[in-house]
Amino acid sequence: PVRRCSITVALLTLGGLIVVLFGIWLLGTIFWLHKPPSTEPHRPPPPAVAKSLNGTWLQPESCSQIPEAWRFDCYPERGAVVTEEMCNARNCCFVQRSQAKTSGRNGMPWCFYTPDYPSYELVSITDTEMGKVGKLLRNKKTYYPKDIDALQMEVLYEEDNRLRVKITDPAEKRYEVPIDVPVVQKKASNPSYTIDFIKEPFGLIVKRTQTGTVLLNTSIAPLFYADQFLQMSTSLPSRFIYGLGEHRSNFLHDIQWNTLTMWARDVPPMELTNLYGVHPFYLSMESDGMAHGFFMLNSNAMDVALQPAPALTWRMIGGILDFYIFLGPDPSSVIAQYLDVVGKPAMPIFWALGYHLCRWGYKSSDKTWNVVKEMRNYGIPQDVQWNDIDYMDHALDFTYDTVNFSSLPDLVKDLHRHDQHYVMMLDPGISNSQLPGSYWPFDEGMKRGIFINDSNGDVLIGKVWPGLTAFPDFSNPDTHEWWYQNLKRFHEKVPFDGVWIDMNEPSNFFDGSLNGCPDNELENPPYTPGILGGTLKAKTVCASARQKISTHYNIHSLYGLMEAKSTESALRKITNKRPFVISRSTFPSQGKYSGHWLGDNRSQWKDLATSIPGMLTFNILGIPLIGADICGFGGSTTEELCVRWTQLGAFYPFSRNHNSIDEQVNFLPSEPTAFSPAARTAMKEAILLRYSLFPHLYTLFYHAHISGHTVATPLLFQFPNDEKTYGIDKQFLWGKNLLVTPVLEAGRDYVVGYFPKGLWYDFHTVSQTSLETLLEIHNSLSGDSLISSGEEINLQAPKDKINLHLGEGSVVPTQRPNTTLWVSSGQPLHLIVSLSEDGLAKGDLFWDDGETLDTYEKDQYAYIYFTVEQVQKMHNSPLLHSPKHENSVINYSPSCRSKTVRPPFIFGTQIKIFFMDSDNSPKDSKGTTTINVRNVARRSVK
């Protein structure tokens, strides 16, 4: 009995202890679930102890306690039907659901990591001149081959608002992305971030010092670092995440189990698919309106998995972990800091911002020429005419069809006589099927050894438009010289002005090559991201192909960047002017060398709408020269769609109308001249509106080039404290103040737009005066202003109008438009002033000759800053004065930072000032002021 009593007491004591421990655990879990998510590291509940019986792994009881949103996928392989046995083999939790919540291809995982899943241990960490260096060790193998057991971590305090972390293999050099990034020699003196290190399992936590917001927390899931599988997870401070291109999606990404794959691919834009470019950068908004950015400098194939915790997981199949955190604190500053690393966009040649016209299927130079003449006859502005691949002789690069395009050289000369320009397409595939000695590009390329080789060292042969082809290796400096020689030789025959580089993912009609690809670990890695086609070689060259600096496995997604860099360099030498290059495939730093278009879209209303988030995404990725094919590339457009698309396209930073070959029945071309008089007039007015705003647009590109600003700007950038703007991608701003609200649906004569808090003016109130006449402003003032508390407003939108509003406190330079920007640049310049309620406004103008290389760097420009402010005494002799606005002064400040504006760079014949104030009521000619300056137009600036 005594023994039984002792056993009973022991059992009761043990049971009580278990109850107490369970209560403590439960309270801890409740506390964890309710604590503020933005100020403490995000982690799932603590684990229970796993059990083992006869060597069989049993999942811990805590598996069922992990909140669904915090379950990190332990079996991410696409297409796998995961069973409990498969999951147990990886020592992971398994909880099956009959219906997975999903908006992407994965859904909530059934197989997920235990909270104590083995990872690395931080065994040492020491201070360095630039930050810290640590050693990580793994004591237990993962389920992927070739774990790297010992790692080195460098934490670099590069700037007060920029942190860099590199995790590498100290024993063996691994591939790193070959783009130029800053090499910092001095540690940040006052960083705006703090870093915590968790030793085991290893975790890195980065917080914003000012608010305590957690920006990075890698402790929430295990770190993997194998030869061909790297994985790192982090919590996010909110669900508001942007970037991660190139994908067709909303501007604001969906975090409901949404996986984004990155591996450059030739495919018409579609959802949930890896597209032409790769950009592993995201912008994240925080709960207080602050923002930060994250850049993973890696070019290998990858998945980026978003989940509703909110959290994000990076999965890459090569390279190293090399990432930056940018602390802003506002969205615009984040983008500028990102571009400080990868490079700011080039200043475009002036005509790049005009209206471009192209079609695949003109079929002859005479037909192309007739389209140009029709545009001139109708007085519709056009700066650039393009040709697609049909200008070539049998689709051979650096040739033209001397039968159907025999007059091409004369067409280009005629364009130049009319101050217009010509752009041609080039594909990277070089035909290897021509008679020896008959096709210089291939023969010379073979002599120089500049083509991509297969794994055996032979030239890899694929297939593109001309048939069997070889692919130039743009990672080889010798290829750049060969490419330049080809462009130079062709320019002597057809003096083109810019180059359109297409098919440069690179695209291949074969999967891999004519002879297939070897069966090895590069072609069939242990983990393959969710690539369209299921393999790395799908519609491109073999991953095992050899290039100068590495295997194609590592640098595939860099192909378009390397070709753009080569093309930009060649054009600089050939034209001695700013190069114009448009590339389909892109990678970080691309904006330094080219612009981009959004690919082979369709003539559908959906494609019209999705072009806005695409345009906004590329602006935050540092490629502001961006647009979609106006009226749609594939299929046949309609008149209404083309009118609305032309209105929106007038506000693409890169504005090109382009459609495909007319193989369809009842095919309708998309040139403005192809439509009814009413539609043609509406399109013409939209393009004229763009041309009238060219001085403003050009100035926005100056700010992008110098400071890393966006040109087409998301509303949240200007209103980061207004959460209603975070998901808006049916409207956008030009710069900071010009709000564009297009019609994106058929049959609508109205549109609903969101207006952030403040005073907004209908731009058309005075723009018609700018467009048509220099008569007194009171003859045309009829628009409205509105004061918004932050609300949606129903706007009238007849078919001949796009809604355009100017925010208060703005000074916008405009000009009288003409049929080309060159002619327009000799016209008077105007200023449109929208006064704030307290009578203030500001704006600026950058002006140079529009084509000379590096004018900013050489001080060959004018920069004018304008302010309008209230004053009481007028005897101080202000530079400019509006008699109507008795207490307003226009301050004209011809200076740019420390730069000196030299007299030859003064512009224009006159600037006319138009005032817009809250009552829209200038009653007489006193509502305008004219500045007379040197009678020197843009074209005479040397």
mmCIF file of N, CA, C and O in Angstrom, residues 274-322:
data_model
loop_
_atom_site.group_PDB
_atom_site.id
_atom_site.type_symbol
_atom_site.label_atom_id
_atom_site.label_comp_id
_atom_site.label_asym_id
_atom_site.label_seq_id
_atom_site.Cartn_x
_atom_site.Cartn_y
_atom_site.Cartn_z
ATOM 1 N N ASN A 274 7.224 32.360 -65.023
ATOM 2 C CA ASN A 274 8.467 33.115 -65.155
ATOM 3 C C ASN A 274 8.528 33.738 -66.542
ATOM 4 O O ASN A 274 8.348 33.062 -67.555
ATOM 5 N N LEU A 275 8.757 35.042 -66.585
ATOM 6 C CA LEU A 275 8.742 35.775 -67.847
ATOM 7 C C LEU A 275 10.164 36.182 -68.252
ATOM 8 O O LEU A 275 11.134 35.562 -67.851
ATOM 9 N N TYR A 276 10.274 37.242 -69.049
ATOM 10 C CA TYR A 276 11.501 37.568 -69.762
ATOM 11 C C TYR A 276 12.677 37.949 -68.861
ATOM 12 O O TYR A 276 13.827 37.698 -69.210
ATOM 13 N N GLY A 277 12.398 38.609 -67.744
ATOM 14 C CA GLY A 277 13.471 39.159 -66.930
ATOM 15 C C GLY A 277 13.503 38.589 -65.525
ATOM 16 O O GLY A 277 12.569 37.908 -65.083
ATOM 17 N N VAL A 278 14.577 38.891 -64.806
ATOM 18 C CA VAL A 278 14.779 38.401 -63.442
ATOM 19 C C VAL A 278 15.216 39.573 -62.572
ATOM 20 O O VAL A 278 16.228 40.226 -62.866
ATOM 21 N N HIS A 279 14.452 39.841 -61.510
ATOM 22 C CA HIS A 279 14.754 40.956 -60.613
ATOM 23 C C HIS A 279 14.448 40.569 -59.171
ATOM 24 O O HIS A 279 13.338 40.784 -58.676
ATOM 25 N N PRO A 280 15.420 39.989 -58.456
ATOM 26 C CA PRO A 280 15.191 39.543 -57.076
ATOM 27 C C PRO A 280 15.299 40.687 -56.064
ATOM 28 O O PRO A 280 16.137 40.675 -55.159
ATOM 29 N N PHE A 281 14.458 41.666 -56.224
ATOM 30 C CA PHE A 281 14.398 42.833 -55.329
ATOM 31 C C PHE A 281 12.954 43.054 -54.926
ATOM 32 O O PHE A 281 12.042 42.956 -55.760
ATOM 33 N N TYR A 282 12.736 43.353 -53.649
ATOM 34 C CA TYR A 282 11.390 43.734 -53.253
ATOM 35 C C TYR A 282 11.405 44.987 -52.393
ATOM 36 O O TYR A 282 12.383 45.298 -51.700
ATOM 37 N N LEU A 283 10.309 45.711 -52.458
ATOM 38 C CA LEU A 283 10.021 46.865 -51.606
ATOM 39 C C LEU A 283 8.924 46.448 -50.653
ATOM 40 O O LEU A 283 7.916 45.868 -51.067
ATOM 41 N N SER A 284 9.102 46.738 -49.375
ATOM 42 C CA SER A 284 8.113 46.363 -48.371
ATOM 43 C C SER A 284 7.701 47.588 -47.576
ATOM 44 O O SER A 284 8.555 48.333 -47.089
ATOM 45 N N MET A 285 6.398 47.788 -47.453
ATOM 46 C CA MET A 285 5.885 48.859 -46.616
ATOM 47 C C MET A 285 5.732 48.355 -45.184
ATOM 48 O O MET A 285 5.386 47.191 -44.951
ATOM 49 N N GLU A 286 5.980 49.230 -44.245
ATOM 50 C CA GLU A 286 5.844 48.907 -42.835
ATOM 51 C C GLU A 286 4.554 49.529 -42.291
ATOM 52 O O GLU A 286 3.905 50.318 -42.978
ATOM 53 N N SER A 287 4.202 49.203 -41.068
ATOM 54 C CA SER A 287 2.892 49.600 -40.548
ATOM 55 C C SER A 287 2.765 51.096 -40.320
ATOM 56 O O SER A 287 1.652 51.617 -40.223
ATOM 57 N N ASP A 288 3.878 51.807 -40.235
ATOM 58 C CA ASP A 288 3.842 53.238 -39.939
ATOM 59 C C ASP A 288 4.109 54.109 -41.158
ATOM 60 O O ASP A 288 4.388 55.298 -41.036
ATOM 61 N N GLY A 289 4.039 53.534 -42.355
ATOM 62 C CA GLY A 289 4.288 54.300 -43.571
ATOM 63 C C GLY A 289 5.739 54.329 -43.992
ATOM 64 O O GLY A 289 6.055 54.832 -45.074
ATOM 65 N N MET A 290 6.624 53.797 -43.164
ATOM 66 C CA MET A 290 8.012 53.672 -43.592
ATOM 67 C C MET A 290 8.154 52.478 -44.539
ATOM 68 O O MET A 290 7.252 51.650 -44.653
ATOM 69 N N ALA A 291 9.296 52.409 -45.187
ATOM 70 C CA ALA A 291 9.513 51.351 -46.177
ATOM 71 C C ALA A 291 10.956 50.901 -46.136
ATOM 72 O O ALA A 291 11.853 51.641 -45.732
ATOM 73 N N HIS A 292 11.174 49.671 -46.564
ATOM 74 C CA HIS A 292 12.535 49.172 -46.738
ATOM 75 C C HIS A 292 12.568 48.291 -47.978
ATOM 76 O O HIS A 292 11.525 47.894 -48.512
ATOM 77 N N GLY A 293 13.777 47.992 -48.439
ATOM 78 C CA GLY A 293 13.949 47.138 -49.603
ATOM 79 C C GLY A 293 14.928 46.024 -49.314
ATOM 80 O O GLY A 293 15.755 46.111 -48.390
ATOM 81 N N PHE A 294 14.826 44.967 -50.122
ATOM 82 C CA PHE A 294 15.711 43.807 -49.977
ATOM 83 C C PHE A 294 16.120 43.352 -51.364
ATOM 84 O O PHE A 294 15.269 43.176 -52.247
ATOM 85 N N PHE A 295 17.418 43.151 -51.570
ATOM 86 C CA PHE A 295 17.955 42.727 -52.862
ATOM 87 C C PHE A 295 18.817 41.491 -52.670
ATOM 88 O O PHE A 295 19.800 41.526 -51.932
ATOM 89 N N MET A 296 18.433 40.405 -53.311
ATOM 90 C CA MET A 296 19.214 39.175 -53.308
ATOM 91 C C MET A 296 20.051 39.146 -54.587
ATOM 92 O O MET A 296 19.504 38.947 -55.681
ATOM 93 N N LEU A 297 21.338 39.344 -54.457
ATOM 94 C CA LEU A 297 22.217 39.404 -55.628
ATOM 95 C C LEU A 297 22.578 37.975 -56.039
ATOM 96 O O LEU A 297 23.607 37.423 -55.637
ATOM 97 N N ASN A 298 21.703 37.389 -56.848
ATOM 98 C CA ASN A 298 21.864 36.003 -57.285
ATOM 99 C C ASN A 298 21.184 35.869 -58.647
ATOM 100 O O ASN A 298 20.087 36.387 -58.843
ATOM 101 N N SER A 299 21.840 35.192 -59.586
ATOM 102 C CA SER A 299 21.288 35.061 -60.935
ATOM 103 C C SER A 299 20.883 33.632 -61.282
ATOM 104 O O SER A 299 20.460 33.368 -62.410
ATOM 105 N N ASN A 300 21.016 32.702 -60.338
ATOM 106 C CA ASN A 300 20.597 31.331 -60.615
ATOM 107 C C ASN A 300 19.081 31.214 -60.591
ATOM 108 O O ASN A 300 18.377 32.082 -60.064
ATOM 109 N N ALA A 301 18.571 30.141 -61.162
ATOM 110 C CA ALA A 301 17.129 29.908 -61.130
ATOM 111 C C ALA A 301 16.654 29.890 -59.682
ATOM 112 O O ALA A 301 17.335 29.354 -58.794
ATOM 113 N N MET A 302 15.496 30.483 -59.437
ATOM 114 C CA MET A 302 15.020 30.581 -58.062
ATOM 115 C C MET A 302 13.502 30.638 -57.991
ATOM 116 O O MET A 302 12.820 31.002 -58.956
ATOM 117 N N ASP A 303 13.010 30.252 -56.820
ATOM 118 C CA ASP A 303 11.617 30.479 -56.421
ATOM 119 C C ASP A 303 11.623 31.462 -55.267
ATOM 120 O O ASP A 303 12.492 31.408 -54.388
ATOM 121 N N VAL A 304 10.641 32.341 -55.264
ATOM 122 C CA VAL A 304 10.412 33.220 -54.115
ATOM 123 C C VAL A 304 8.993 32.939 -53.643
ATOM 124 O O VAL A 304 8.031 33.223 -54.350
ATOM 125 N N ALA A 305 8.891 32.341 -52.465
ATOM 126 C CA ALA A 305 7.594 31.889 -51.956
ATOM 127 C C ALA A 305 7.069 32.876 -50.928
ATOM 128 O O ALA A 305 7.730 33.160 -49.923
ATOM 129 N N LEU A 306 5.877 33.406 -51.181
ATOM 130 C CA LEU A 306 5.204 34.320 -50.262
ATOM 131 C C LEU A 306 4.114 33.567 -49.517
ATOM 132 O O LEU A 306 3.412 32.739 -50.105
ATOM 133 N N GLN A 307 3.966 33.868 -48.232
ATOM 134 C CA GLN A 307 2.916 33.227 -47.458
ATOM 135 C C GLN A 307 2.335 34.225 -46.466
ATOM 136 O O GLN A 307 2.968 35.231 -46.130
ATOM 137 N N PRO A 308 1.116 33.967 -45.989
ATOM 138 C CA PRO A 308 0.344 35.016 -45.297
ATOM 139 C C PRO A 308 0.782 35.324 -43.884
ATOM 140 O O PRO A 308 0.127 36.120 -43.213
ATOM 141 N N ALA A 309 1.877 34.775 -43.392
ATOM 142 C CA ALA A 309 2.294 35.018 -42.015
ATOM 143 C C ALA A 309 2.337 36.515 -41.592
ATOM 144 O O ALA A 309 1.871 36.825 -40.502
ATOM 145 N N PRO A 310 2.901 37.458 -42.328
ATOM 146 C CA PRO A 310 3.493 37.344 -43.665
ATOM 147 C C PRO A 310 4.975 36.976 -43.597
ATOM 148 O O PRO A 310 5.693 37.381 -42.700
ATOM 149 N N ALA A 311 5.388 36.212 -44.598
ATOM 150 C CA ALA A 311 6.774 35.774 -44.662
ATOM 151 C C ALA A 311 7.142 35.462 -46.101
ATOM 152 O O ALA A 311 6.265 35.370 -46.981
ATOM 153 N N LEU A 312 8.438 35.303 -46.315
ATOM 154 C CA LEU A 312 8.970 35.066 -47.662
ATOM 155 C C LEU A 312 10.125 34.084 -47.559
ATOM 156 O O LEU A 312 10.912 34.138 -46.618
ATOM 157 N N THR A 313 10.221 33.201 -48.555
ATOM 158 C CA THR A 313 11.326 32.238 -48.619
ATOM 159 C C THR A 313 12.018 32.331 -49.970
ATOM 160 O O THR A 313 11.355 32.295 -51.014
ATOM 161 N N TRP A 314 13.345 32.460 -49.930
ATOM 162 C CA TRP A 314 14.169 32.422 -51.130
ATOM 163 C C TRP A 314 14.682 30.996 -51.324
ATOM 164 O O TRP A 314 15.223 30.412 -50.380
ATOM 165 N N ARG A 315 14.525 30.450 -52.532
ATOM 166 C CA ARG A 315 15.116 29.153 -52.876
ATOM 167 C C ARG A 315 15.885 29.299 -54.183
ATOM 168 O O ARG A 315 15.288 29.597 -55.220
ATOM 169 N N MET A 316 17.186 29.086 -54.133
ATOM 170 C CA MET A 316 18.046 29.256 -55.304
ATOM 171 C C MET A 316 18.862 27.996 -55.520
ATOM 172 O O MET A 316 19.153 27.271 -54.568
ATOM 173 N N ILE A 317 19.256 27.743 -56.762
ATOM 174 C CA ILE A 317 19.945 26.481 -57.056
ATOM 175 C C ILE A 317 21.417 26.688 -57.381
ATOM 176 O O ILE A 317 22.038 25.863 -58.048
ATOM 177 N N GLY A 318 21.988 27.774 -56.891
ATOM 178 C CA GLY A 318 23.407 28.001 -57.090
ATOM 179 C C GLY A 318 23.838 29.343 -56.560
ATOM 180 O O GLY A 318 23.051 30.090 -55.961
ATOM 181 N N GLY A 319 25.107 29.667 -56.764
ATOM 182 C CA GLY A 319 25.637 30.941 -56.328
ATOM 183 C C GLY A 319 25.855 31.006 -54.834
ATOM 184 O O GLY A 319 26.134 30.003 -54.176
ATOM 185 N N ILE A 320 25.722 32.199 -54.287
ATOM 186 C CA ILE A 320 25.913 32.423 -52.865
ATOM 187 C C ILE A 320 24.735 33.213 -52.314
ATOM 188 O O ILE A 320 23.893 33.713 -53.078
ATOM 189 N N LEU A 321 24.665 33.345 -51.007
ATOM 190 C CA LEU A 321 23.728 34.272 -50.371
ATOM 191 C C LEU A 321 24.438 35.614 -50.225
ATOM 192 O O LEU A 321 25.398 35.742 -49.463
ATOM 193 N N ASP A 322 23.997 36.570 -50.994
ATOM 194 C CA ASP A 322 24.594 37.906 -51.003
ATOM 195 C C ASP A 322 23.436 38.883 -51.086
ATOM 196 O O ASP A 322 22.812 39.028 -52.139
#
